[in-house]
Tab-separated table of C-alpha atoms in Angstrom:
chain	number	residue	atom	x	y	z
A	314	MET	CA	105.049	138.631	117.602
A	315	GLU	CA	108.197	137.345	119.311
A	316	TRP	CA	107.827	139.612	122.368
A	317	PRO	CA	105.899	137.189	124.666
A	318	ARG	CA	108.238	134.282	123.930
A	319	LEU	CA	111.296	136.459	124.395
A	320	VAL	CA	110.167	137.943	127.723
A	321	ALA	CA	108.962	134.572	129.014
A	322	GLY	CA	112.299	132.911	128.335
A	323	LEU	CA	114.242	135.778	129.884
A	324	ILE	CA	112.131	135.837	133.071
A	325	ARG	CA	113.112	132.208	133.612
A	326	ILE	CA	116.792	133.159	133.284
A	327	VAL	CA	117.004	136.391	135.305
A	328	GLY	CA	113.965	135.907	137.544
A	329	ASP	CA	112.832	139.514	137.243
A	330	ILE	CA	110.101	140.920	134.968
A	331	ASP	CA	111.595	144.422	134.601
A	332	ALA	CA	115.055	143.053	133.813
A	333	ALA	CA	113.583	140.605	131.298
A	334	GLU	CA	111.713	143.405	129.518
A	335	GLU	CA	114.867	145.543	129.344
A	336	LEU	CA	116.877	142.654	127.903
A	337	ALA	CA	114.143	141.977	125.361
A	338	GLN	CA	114.178	145.637	124.320
A	339	ASP	CA	117.980	145.530	123.953
A	340	ALA	CA	117.738	142.473	121.714
A	341	LEU	CA	115.104	144.157	119.555
A	342	VAL	CA	117.291	147.249	119.198
A	343	ALA	CA	120.210	145.036	118.185
A	344	ALA	CA	117.996	143.422	115.550
A	345	LEU	CA	117.002	146.829	114.174
A	346	GLU	CA	120.671	147.722	113.901
A	347	GLN	CA	122.011	144.469	112.448
A	348	TRP	CA	119.269	142.900	110.331
A	349	PRO	CA	119.077	145.699	107.733
A	350	ARG	CA	122.838	145.266	107.259
A	351	ASP	CA	123.262	141.493	107.582
A	352	GLY	CA	119.805	140.243	106.595
A	353	VAL	CA	117.036	138.652	108.684
A	354	PRO	CA	118.262	135.357	110.186
A	355	PRO	CA	116.465	132.081	109.350
A	356	ASN	CA	115.008	131.915	112.868
A	357	PRO	CA	114.431	135.494	114.100
A	358	GLY	CA	113.060	134.386	117.462
A	359	GLY	CA	116.048	132.168	118.171
A	360	TRP	CA	118.439	134.975	117.212
A	361	LEU	CA	116.676	137.397	119.537
A	362	MET	CA	116.740	134.965	122.454
A	363	LEU	CA	120.408	134.129	121.964
A	364	THR	CA	121.294	137.829	121.746
A	365	ALA	CA	119.291	138.607	124.878
A	366	LYS	CA	120.977	135.756	126.769
A	367	HIS	CA	124.404	137.179	125.925
A	368	ARG	CA	123.293	140.586	127.194
A	369	ALA	CA	122.013	138.914	130.358
A	370	ILE	CA	125.640	138.133	131.301
A	371	ASP	CA	126.438	141.835	131.352
A	372	LEU	CA	123.383	142.511	133.513
A	373	VAL	CA	124.404	139.814	135.984
A	374	ARG	CA	127.938	141.155	136.191
A	375	ARG	CA	126.646	144.672	136.884
A	376	ASN	CA	124.252	143.571	139.577
A	377	GLN	CA	125.691	141.658	142.501
A	378	ASN	CA	122.191	140.805	143.653
A	379	LEU	CA	121.830	138.653	140.548
A	380	ALA	CA	125.274	137.075	140.769
A	381	ARG	CA	123.794	133.728	141.661
A	382	LYS	CA	122.181	133.706	138.198
A	383	LEU	CA	125.556	133.837	136.411
A	384	THR	CA	126.122	130.111	136.562
A	385	LEU	CA	122.684	129.403	135.104
A	386	VAL	CA	123.050	131.936	132.277
A	387	GLY	CA	126.594	130.785	131.503
A	388	HIS	CA	125.439	127.180	131.376
A	389	GLU	CA	122.627	128.052	128.952
A	390	LEU	CA	125.017	129.987	126.714
A	391	ARG	CA	127.534	127.132	126.678
A	392	THR	CA	124.734	124.778	125.771
A	393	ASP	CA	123.702	127.049	122.901
A	394	GLN	CA	127.225	127.247	121.407
A	395	GLY	CA	127.742	124.950	118.485
A	396	HIS	CA	124.009	124.777	117.782
A	397	GLU	CA	121.748	126.634	115.431
A	398	PRO	CA	119.649	129.388	117.054
A	399	GLU	CA	116.636	127.080	116.855
A	400	SER	CA	117.796	125.526	120.121
A	401	ALA	CA	116.936	128.781	121.866
A	402	ASP	CA	113.260	127.990	121.307
A	403	GLU	CA	113.382	124.850	123.421
A	404	ASP	CA	111.081	124.860	126.431
A	405	ILE	CA	109.444	128.068	125.200
A	406	GLU	CA	105.972	126.604	125.692
A	407	ASP	CA	106.748	126.015	129.375
A	408	ASP	CA	108.107	129.557	129.641
A	409	LEU	CA	104.942	131.015	128.135
A	410	LEU	CA	102.738	129.027	130.490
A	411	ARG	CA	104.773	130.151	133.491
A	412	MET	CA	104.471	133.788	132.413
A	413	ILE	CA	100.713	133.504	131.825
A	414	PHE	CA	100.125	132.068	135.298
A	415	THR	CA	102.384	134.709	136.860
A	416	ALA	CA	100.695	137.653	135.116
A	417	CYS	CA	97.236	136.326	136.016
A	418	HIS	CA	97.954	135.424	139.640
A	419	PRO	CA	94.939	135.939	141.954
A	420	VAL	CA	96.998	138.103	144.364
A	421	LEU	CA	96.714	140.854	141.731
A	422	SER	CA	93.536	142.858	141.208
A	423	ALA	CA	91.565	142.138	138.029
A	424	PRO	CA	92.584	145.469	136.367
A	425	ALA	CA	96.237	144.781	137.230
A	426	ARG	CA	96.073	141.250	135.813
A	427	VAL	CA	94.539	142.554	132.591
A	428	ALA	CA	97.111	145.337	132.202
A	429	LEU	CA	100.096	143.096	132.966
A	430	THR	CA	98.838	140.347	130.641
A	431	LEU	CA	98.390	142.785	127.766
A	432	ARG	CA	101.860	144.208	128.439
A	433	LEU	CA	103.751	140.923	128.732
A	434	LEU	CA	101.752	138.636	126.460
A	435	GLY	CA	100.119	141.109	124.106
A	436	GLY	CA	103.203	143.259	123.747
A	437	LEU	CA	101.061	146.405	124.030
A	438	THR	CA	102.557	149.632	125.339
A	439	THR	CA	101.005	151.394	128.317
A	440	GLU	CA	99.708	154.029	125.913
A	441	GLU	CA	97.958	151.387	123.789
A	442	ILE	CA	96.412	149.700	126.844
A	443	ALA	CA	95.220	153.054	128.193
A	444	ARG	CA	93.664	153.966	124.854
A	445	ALA	CA	91.921	150.592	124.624
A	446	PHE	CA	90.330	150.942	128.077
A	447	VAL	CA	89.826	154.730	127.877
A	448	VAL	CA	91.761	155.426	131.076
A	449	PRO	CA	94.757	157.735	131.679
A	450	GLU	CA	98.123	156.306	130.662
A	451	SER	CA	99.429	157.029	134.165
A	452	THR	CA	96.716	154.766	135.606
A	453	VAL	CA	97.806	151.826	133.440
A	454	ALA	CA	101.477	152.474	134.229
A	455	GLN	CA	100.728	152.454	137.964
A	456	ARG	CA	98.755	149.221	137.655
A	457	ILE	CA	101.653	147.513	135.897
A	458	VAL	CA	104.247	148.822	138.365
A	459	ARG	CA	102.127	147.773	141.359
A	460	ALA	CA	101.541	144.352	139.817
A	461	LYS	CA	105.275	143.769	139.392
A	462	ARG	CA	105.953	144.955	142.950
A	463	THR	CA	103.248	142.678	144.329
A	464	ILE	CA	104.654	139.700	142.446
A	465	ALA	CA	108.086	140.410	143.914
A	466	ALA	CA	106.865	141.211	147.436
A	467	ARG	CA	104.563	138.194	147.647
A	468	ARG	CA	107.235	136.005	146.032
A	469	VAL	CA	104.817	134.695	143.447
A	470	PRO	CA	106.568	131.648	141.952
A	471	TYR	CA	107.357	131.745	138.249
A	472	ALA	CA	105.820	128.333	137.758
A	473	VAL	CA	102.773	126.460	136.524
A	474	PRO	CA	100.738	125.224	139.515
A	475	HIS	CA	99.767	121.590	139.920
A	476	GLY	CA	96.839	119.576	141.213
A	477	ASP	CA	93.878	121.403	142.681
A	478	GLU	CA	95.746	124.709	142.563
A	479	LEU	CA	96.027	124.425	138.778
A	480	ALA	CA	92.244	124.420	138.324
A	481	GLU	CA	91.826	127.413	140.627
A	482	ARG	CA	94.598	129.409	138.951
A	483	LEU	CA	93.462	128.452	135.448
A	484	ASP	CA	90.091	130.051	136.218
A	485	SER	CA	91.925	133.315	136.886
A	486	VAL	CA	93.859	133.058	133.606
A	487	LEU	CA	90.743	132.345	131.561
A	488	GLU	CA	88.863	135.152	133.299
A	489	VAL	CA	91.556	137.678	132.328
A	490	VAL	CA	91.406	136.679	128.658
A	491	TYR	CA	87.595	136.775	128.815
A	492	LEU	CA	87.655	140.269	130.355
A	493	ILE	CA	90.012	141.519	127.653
A	494	PHE	CA	87.747	140.170	124.921
A	495	ASN	CA	84.578	141.558	126.506
A	496	GLU	CA	86.063	145.034	126.731
A	497	GLY	CA	86.951	144.824	123.057
A	498	TYR	CA	83.616	143.322	122.027
A	499	SER	CA	81.412	145.801	123.925
A	500	ALA	CA	83.563	148.685	125.142
A	501	THR	CA	82.429	150.131	128.443
A	502	ALA	CA	83.427	153.706	127.552
A	503	GLY	CA	84.494	155.955	124.689
A	504	ASP	CA	83.160	156.504	121.173
A	505	ASP	CA	83.765	153.045	119.676
A	506	TRP	CA	81.488	150.152	120.576
A	507	ILE	CA	84.044	147.579	119.369
A	508	ARG	CA	87.797	147.703	119.876
A	509	VAL	CA	89.010	145.191	117.336
A	510	GLU	CA	92.599	145.122	118.603
A	511	LEU	CA	91.554	143.948	122.071
A	512	CYS	CA	89.336	141.244	120.573
A	513	GLN	CA	92.235	140.047	118.429
A	514	ASP	CA	94.627	140.031	121.402
A	515	ALA	CA	92.197	138.010	123.506
A	516	LEU	CA	91.539	135.601	120.647
A	517	ARG	CA	95.267	135.063	120.155
A	518	LEU	CA	95.746	134.441	123.885
A	519	ALA	CA	92.839	131.979	123.956
A	520	ARG	CA	94.271	130.070	121.018
A	521	MET	CA	97.683	130.045	122.702
A	522	LEU	CA	96.201	128.638	125.917
A	523	ALA	CA	94.312	125.929	124.029
A	524	GLN	CA	97.522	124.944	122.300
A	525	LEU	CA	99.636	125.028	125.460
A	526	MET	CA	97.052	123.195	127.625
A	527	PRO	CA	95.253	120.777	125.282
A	528	ASP	CA	94.030	118.576	128.159
A	529	ALA	CA	92.159	121.438	129.875
A	530	ALA	CA	88.619	121.433	128.476
A	531	GLU	CA	87.878	125.042	129.353
A	532	THR	CA	90.812	126.391	127.347
A	533	HIS	CA	89.043	124.978	124.277
A	534	GLY	CA	85.681	126.187	125.604
A	535	LEU	CA	86.954	129.756	125.909
A	536	ALA	CA	88.603	129.601	122.485
A	537	ALA	CA	85.331	128.368	120.989
A	538	LEU	CA	83.326	131.139	122.646
A	539	LEU	CA	85.665	133.887	121.467
A	540	GLU	CA	85.911	132.510	117.916
A	541	LEU	CA	82.121	132.417	117.618
A	542	GLN	CA	81.581	135.820	119.193
A	543	ALA	CA	84.315	137.411	117.084
A	544	SER	CA	82.715	136.010	113.925
A	545	ARG	CA	79.940	138.625	114.256
A	546	SER	CA	82.210	141.651	114.674
A	547	ALA	CA	81.926	143.021	111.140
A	548	ALA	CA	78.116	142.896	111.286
A	549	ARG	CA	77.826	144.627	114.677
A	550	ILE	CA	78.766	148.089	113.418
A	551	GLY	CA	76.895	150.116	110.804
A	552	PRO	CA	78.461	152.304	108.090
A	553	THR	CA	78.538	155.335	110.406
A	554	LYS	CA	79.857	153.346	113.408
A	555	THR	CA	76.345	152.896	114.762
A	556	VAL	CA	75.485	149.849	116.867
A	557	VAL	CA	73.710	147.037	114.999
A	558	LEU	CA	71.846	144.648	117.315
A	559	LEU	CA	71.859	140.896	116.789
A	560	ALA	CA	68.339	140.815	115.355
A	561	ASP	CA	69.268	143.394	112.707
A	562	GLN	CA	72.651	142.031	111.674
A	563	GLU	CA	73.357	140.905	108.117
A	564	ARG	CA	74.369	137.323	108.814
A	565	SER	CA	76.118	136.941	105.477
A	566	HIS	CA	78.735	139.264	106.995
A	567	TRP	CA	79.499	136.820	109.793
A	568	ASP	CA	82.975	135.326	109.372
A	569	GLN	CA	82.482	131.696	108.380
A	570	LEU	CA	86.116	130.781	109.007
A	571	LEU	CA	85.858	131.900	112.628
A	572	ILE	CA	82.561	130.033	112.968
A	573	ARG	CA	84.174	126.818	111.721
A	574	ARG	CA	87.096	127.342	114.098
A	575	GLY	CA	84.599	127.890	116.918
A	576	PHE	CA	82.728	124.680	116.152
A	577	ALA	CA	86.021	122.737	116.040
A	578	ALA	CA	87.183	124.177	119.383
A	579	LEU	CA	83.798	123.422	120.951
A	580	GLY	CA	84.078	119.833	119.746
A	581	ARG	CA	87.509	119.560	121.379
A	582	ALA	CA	86.134	121.004	124.625
A	583	HIS	CA	83.361	118.409	124.755
A	584	ALA	CA	85.772	115.585	123.861
A	585	VAL	CA	88.180	116.502	126.673
A	586	SER	CA	85.302	116.848	129.156
A	587	ARG	CA	83.992	113.415	128.210
A	588	ASN	CA	87.466	111.891	128.562
A	589	HIS	CA	87.676	113.280	132.093
A	590	GLY	CA	84.085	112.336	132.933
A	591	LEU	CA	83.113	115.986	133.496
A	592	PRO	CA	80.157	118.077	132.308
A	593	PRO	CA	80.768	121.081	130.024
A	594	GLY	CA	82.281	124.079	131.799
A	595	ARG	CA	81.233	127.731	132.007
A	596	TYR	CA	82.834	128.796	128.722
A	597	ALA	CA	81.833	125.676	126.810
A	598	LEU	CA	78.188	126.268	127.774
A	599	GLN	CA	78.377	129.876	126.614
A	600	ALA	CA	80.052	128.713	123.413
A	601	ALA	CA	77.205	126.244	122.855
A	602	ILE	CA	74.754	129.157	123.067
A	603	ALA	CA	76.840	131.148	120.565
A	604	ALA	CA	76.890	128.082	118.303
A	605	VAL	CA	73.069	127.977	118.226
A	606	HIS	CA	73.070	131.581	116.983
A	607	ALA	CA	75.772	130.765	114.418
A	608	MET	CA	73.716	127.894	112.997
A	609	ALA	CA	70.534	129.962	112.567
A	610	PRO	CA	69.940	131.602	109.159
A	611	SER	CA	67.933	134.387	110.853
A	612	THR	CA	66.706	135.614	114.235
A	613	GLU	CA	63.270	134.099	113.571
A	614	GLU	CA	64.775	130.692	112.799
A	615	THR	CA	66.956	130.672	115.918
A	616	ASP	CA	66.331	127.779	118.294
A	617	TRP	CA	65.487	130.012	121.251
A	618	ARG	CA	64.103	127.081	123.231
A	619	ARG	CA	67.508	125.420	123.153
A	620	ILE	CA	69.188	128.697	124.096
A	621	ALA	CA	66.830	129.163	127.049
A	622	GLY	CA	67.593	125.600	128.163
A	623	LEU	CA	71.342	126.161	127.965
A	624	TYR	CA	71.014	129.371	129.982
A	625	ALA	CA	69.019	127.452	132.597
A	626	VAL	CA	71.868	124.930	132.913
A	627	LEU	CA	74.408	127.758	133.043
A	628	ALA	CA	72.408	129.557	135.751
A	629	GLU	CA	72.124	126.392	137.830
A	630	ARG	CA	75.803	125.457	137.634
A	631	PHE	CA	77.347	128.938	137.561
A	632	PRO	CA	74.844	131.350	139.159
A	633	SER	CA	75.131	134.945	137.979
A	634	PRO	CA	72.621	137.814	137.680
A	635	ILE	CA	73.905	138.544	134.152
A	636	VAL	CA	73.227	134.938	133.150
A	637	ASP	CA	69.725	135.328	134.634
A	638	LEU	CA	69.193	138.458	132.542
A	639	ASN	CA	70.268	136.684	129.362
A	640	ARG	CA	68.001	133.771	130.222
A	641	ALA	CA	65.108	136.205	130.599
A	642	VAL	CA	65.740	137.453	127.061
A	643	ALA	CA	65.651	133.890	125.717
A	644	VAL	CA	62.509	133.041	127.709
A	645	GLY	CA	60.889	136.182	126.286
A	646	MET	CA	61.625	134.923	122.777
A	647	VAL	CA	60.180	131.472	123.540
A	648	HIS	CA	57.162	132.277	125.710
A	649	GLY	CA	56.540	135.920	124.863
A	650	PRO	CA	57.625	139.267	126.351
A	651	ALA	CA	55.366	138.968	129.404
A	652	ALA	CA	57.186	135.816	130.548
A	653	GLY	CA	60.550	137.478	130.006
A	654	LEU	CA	59.443	140.620	131.845
A	655	GLU	CA	58.373	138.589	134.858
A	656	LEU	CA	61.903	137.194	135.169
A	657	VAL	CA	63.490	140.616	134.637
A	658	ASP	CA	61.298	142.209	137.297
A	659	ALA	CA	62.214	139.482	139.781
A	660	LEU	CA	65.902	140.096	138.995
A	661	ALA	CA	65.496	143.870	139.330
A	662	ALA	CA	63.924	143.406	142.759
A	663	THR	CA	67.160	141.848	144.043
A	664	GLY	CA	69.111	145.045	143.301
A	665	ALA	CA	72.039	142.999	141.974
A	666	LEU	CA	72.141	144.878	138.652
A	667	ASP	CA	71.077	148.355	139.741
A	668	THR	CA	73.983	150.014	137.921
A	669	TYR	CA	74.090	147.651	134.935
A	670	HIS	CA	72.696	149.466	131.894
A	671	LEU	CA	71.525	146.320	130.092
A	672	LEU	CA	68.924	145.571	132.776
A	673	PRO	CA	66.761	148.633	131.928
A	674	ALA	CA	67.647	148.157	128.239
A	675	VAL	CA	66.232	144.622	128.239
A	676	ARG	CA	63.253	145.706	130.323
A	677	GLY	CA	62.585	148.554	127.870
A	678	ASP	CA	62.663	146.169	124.928
A	679	LEU	CA	60.173	143.791	126.578
A	680	LEU	CA	57.874	146.657	127.553
A	681	GLU	CA	57.991	148.029	124.010
A	682	ARG	CA	57.001	144.633	122.630
A	683	LEU	CA	54.070	144.635	125.063
A	684	GLY	CA	52.963	148.071	123.826
A	685	ARG	CA	53.709	149.776	127.158
A	686	LEU	CA	55.571	152.600	125.421
A	687	ASP	CA	55.687	155.180	128.206
A	688	GLU	CA	57.332	152.711	130.548
A	689	ALA	CA	59.652	151.508	127.795
A	690	ARG	CA	60.758	155.059	127.055
A	691	ALA	CA	61.662	155.631	130.701
A	692	GLU	CA	63.698	152.413	130.791
A	693	PHE	CA	65.654	153.286	127.633
A	694	ALA	CA	66.381	156.744	129.103
A	695	ARG	CA	67.711	155.168	132.300
A	696	ALA	CA	69.850	152.708	130.339
A	697	ALA	CA	71.316	155.572	128.293
A	698	GLN	CA	72.287	157.357	131.498
A	699	LEU	CA	74.002	154.276	132.924
A	700	THR	CA	76.207	153.388	129.935
A	701	GLY	CA	79.569	155.073	129.440
A	702	ASN	CA	79.820	154.154	125.766
A	703	ASN	CA	78.741	156.911	123.396
A	704	ALA	CA	77.735	154.608	120.517
A	705	GLU	CA	75.574	152.473	122.800
A	706	GLN	CA	74.067	155.579	124.371
A	707	ALA	CA	73.069	156.858	120.919
A	708	LEU	CA	71.331	153.545	120.185
A	709	LEU	CA	69.388	153.664	123.467
A	710	LEU	CA	68.325	157.259	122.879
A	711	ASP	CA	67.084	156.244	119.415
A	712	ARG	CA	65.101	153.405	121.007
A	713	MET	CA	63.656	155.910	123.464
A	714	ALA	CA	62.624	158.253	120.636
A	715	GLU	CA	60.906	155.384	118.797
A	716	CYS	CA	58.598	155.011	121.789
A	717	GLU	CA	57.253	158.563	121.430
């Protein structure tokens, strides 16, 4: 729990991610050695930071390239003397923000940003990240190493951007957290459809961002979206780890605490947008759609007309073929499967989602509702071939068999 704060504070002092991680590890080892003997201190995080700062002096002395840091570290240590360890927590929020914007810098590829964020802010090992994304551990290790090298080579500043650059860079930060959650919520590969740990990490990061940047509407919008989506997690998996679709979920299993948190975050997002004279952002609009689902006692009682309208706004302001596909689903619920199929066919003709398994899955569902079972069966078969997730593939093959 203290890892992100510890590493963030140490990066500010030594100016190097690898060195900061090593110092953090040394402090944790010292805690494992001393706390069982002396007892856990009143402020564990402050103790760890103070211990790591002392060890930073040794690092600076050993490395002439970091000699210029000695004055800064010595000054911080002198400042800390005579104070309780709580003083070591000062400015930690700024340190965390700086580390978030560094790990999510646009000069890094999306996979590298995700891996580095989970390592620095989630505290996950390379093995845990590799297992979560079903990729070789060596691949994750290389991504992290390359990301650190790129940050050093491109001299990415360890700082929070300002002005117009802040908005651009914040989009990158939010996207990384969103990608982490999506991979946990609907895993792209492997046996498990949901990876709860990734969802929890993303949710924690979203909450942290909302707390650190309360005047940024989209931090609250993203937090709201993830709270509401995560509220359904327990209902999305059957007793034998089978996929349970939204229409079949037992809504009494939805987490009401997360739903209330989602509503509160969405309210904050709208309030901040109004204060700045801005319309709702990408994540706030998606959260509003999730909120409509959360308010409905059943699929039949869902306000699909409102959902279709929100998707239309989302598609107009933030065009995306996936948004268009989701809008087609909502239109099919409002105006019937033929209307939804017309939109899906128009989207398919563009070729934008040729390798996206949910396009034939949605098309198969609409065709099945129209009674065109042979065509539906072919679409479900194609969707099953395109997905890399075994649980989702099993569901699609079952849908295909039901069309026999």
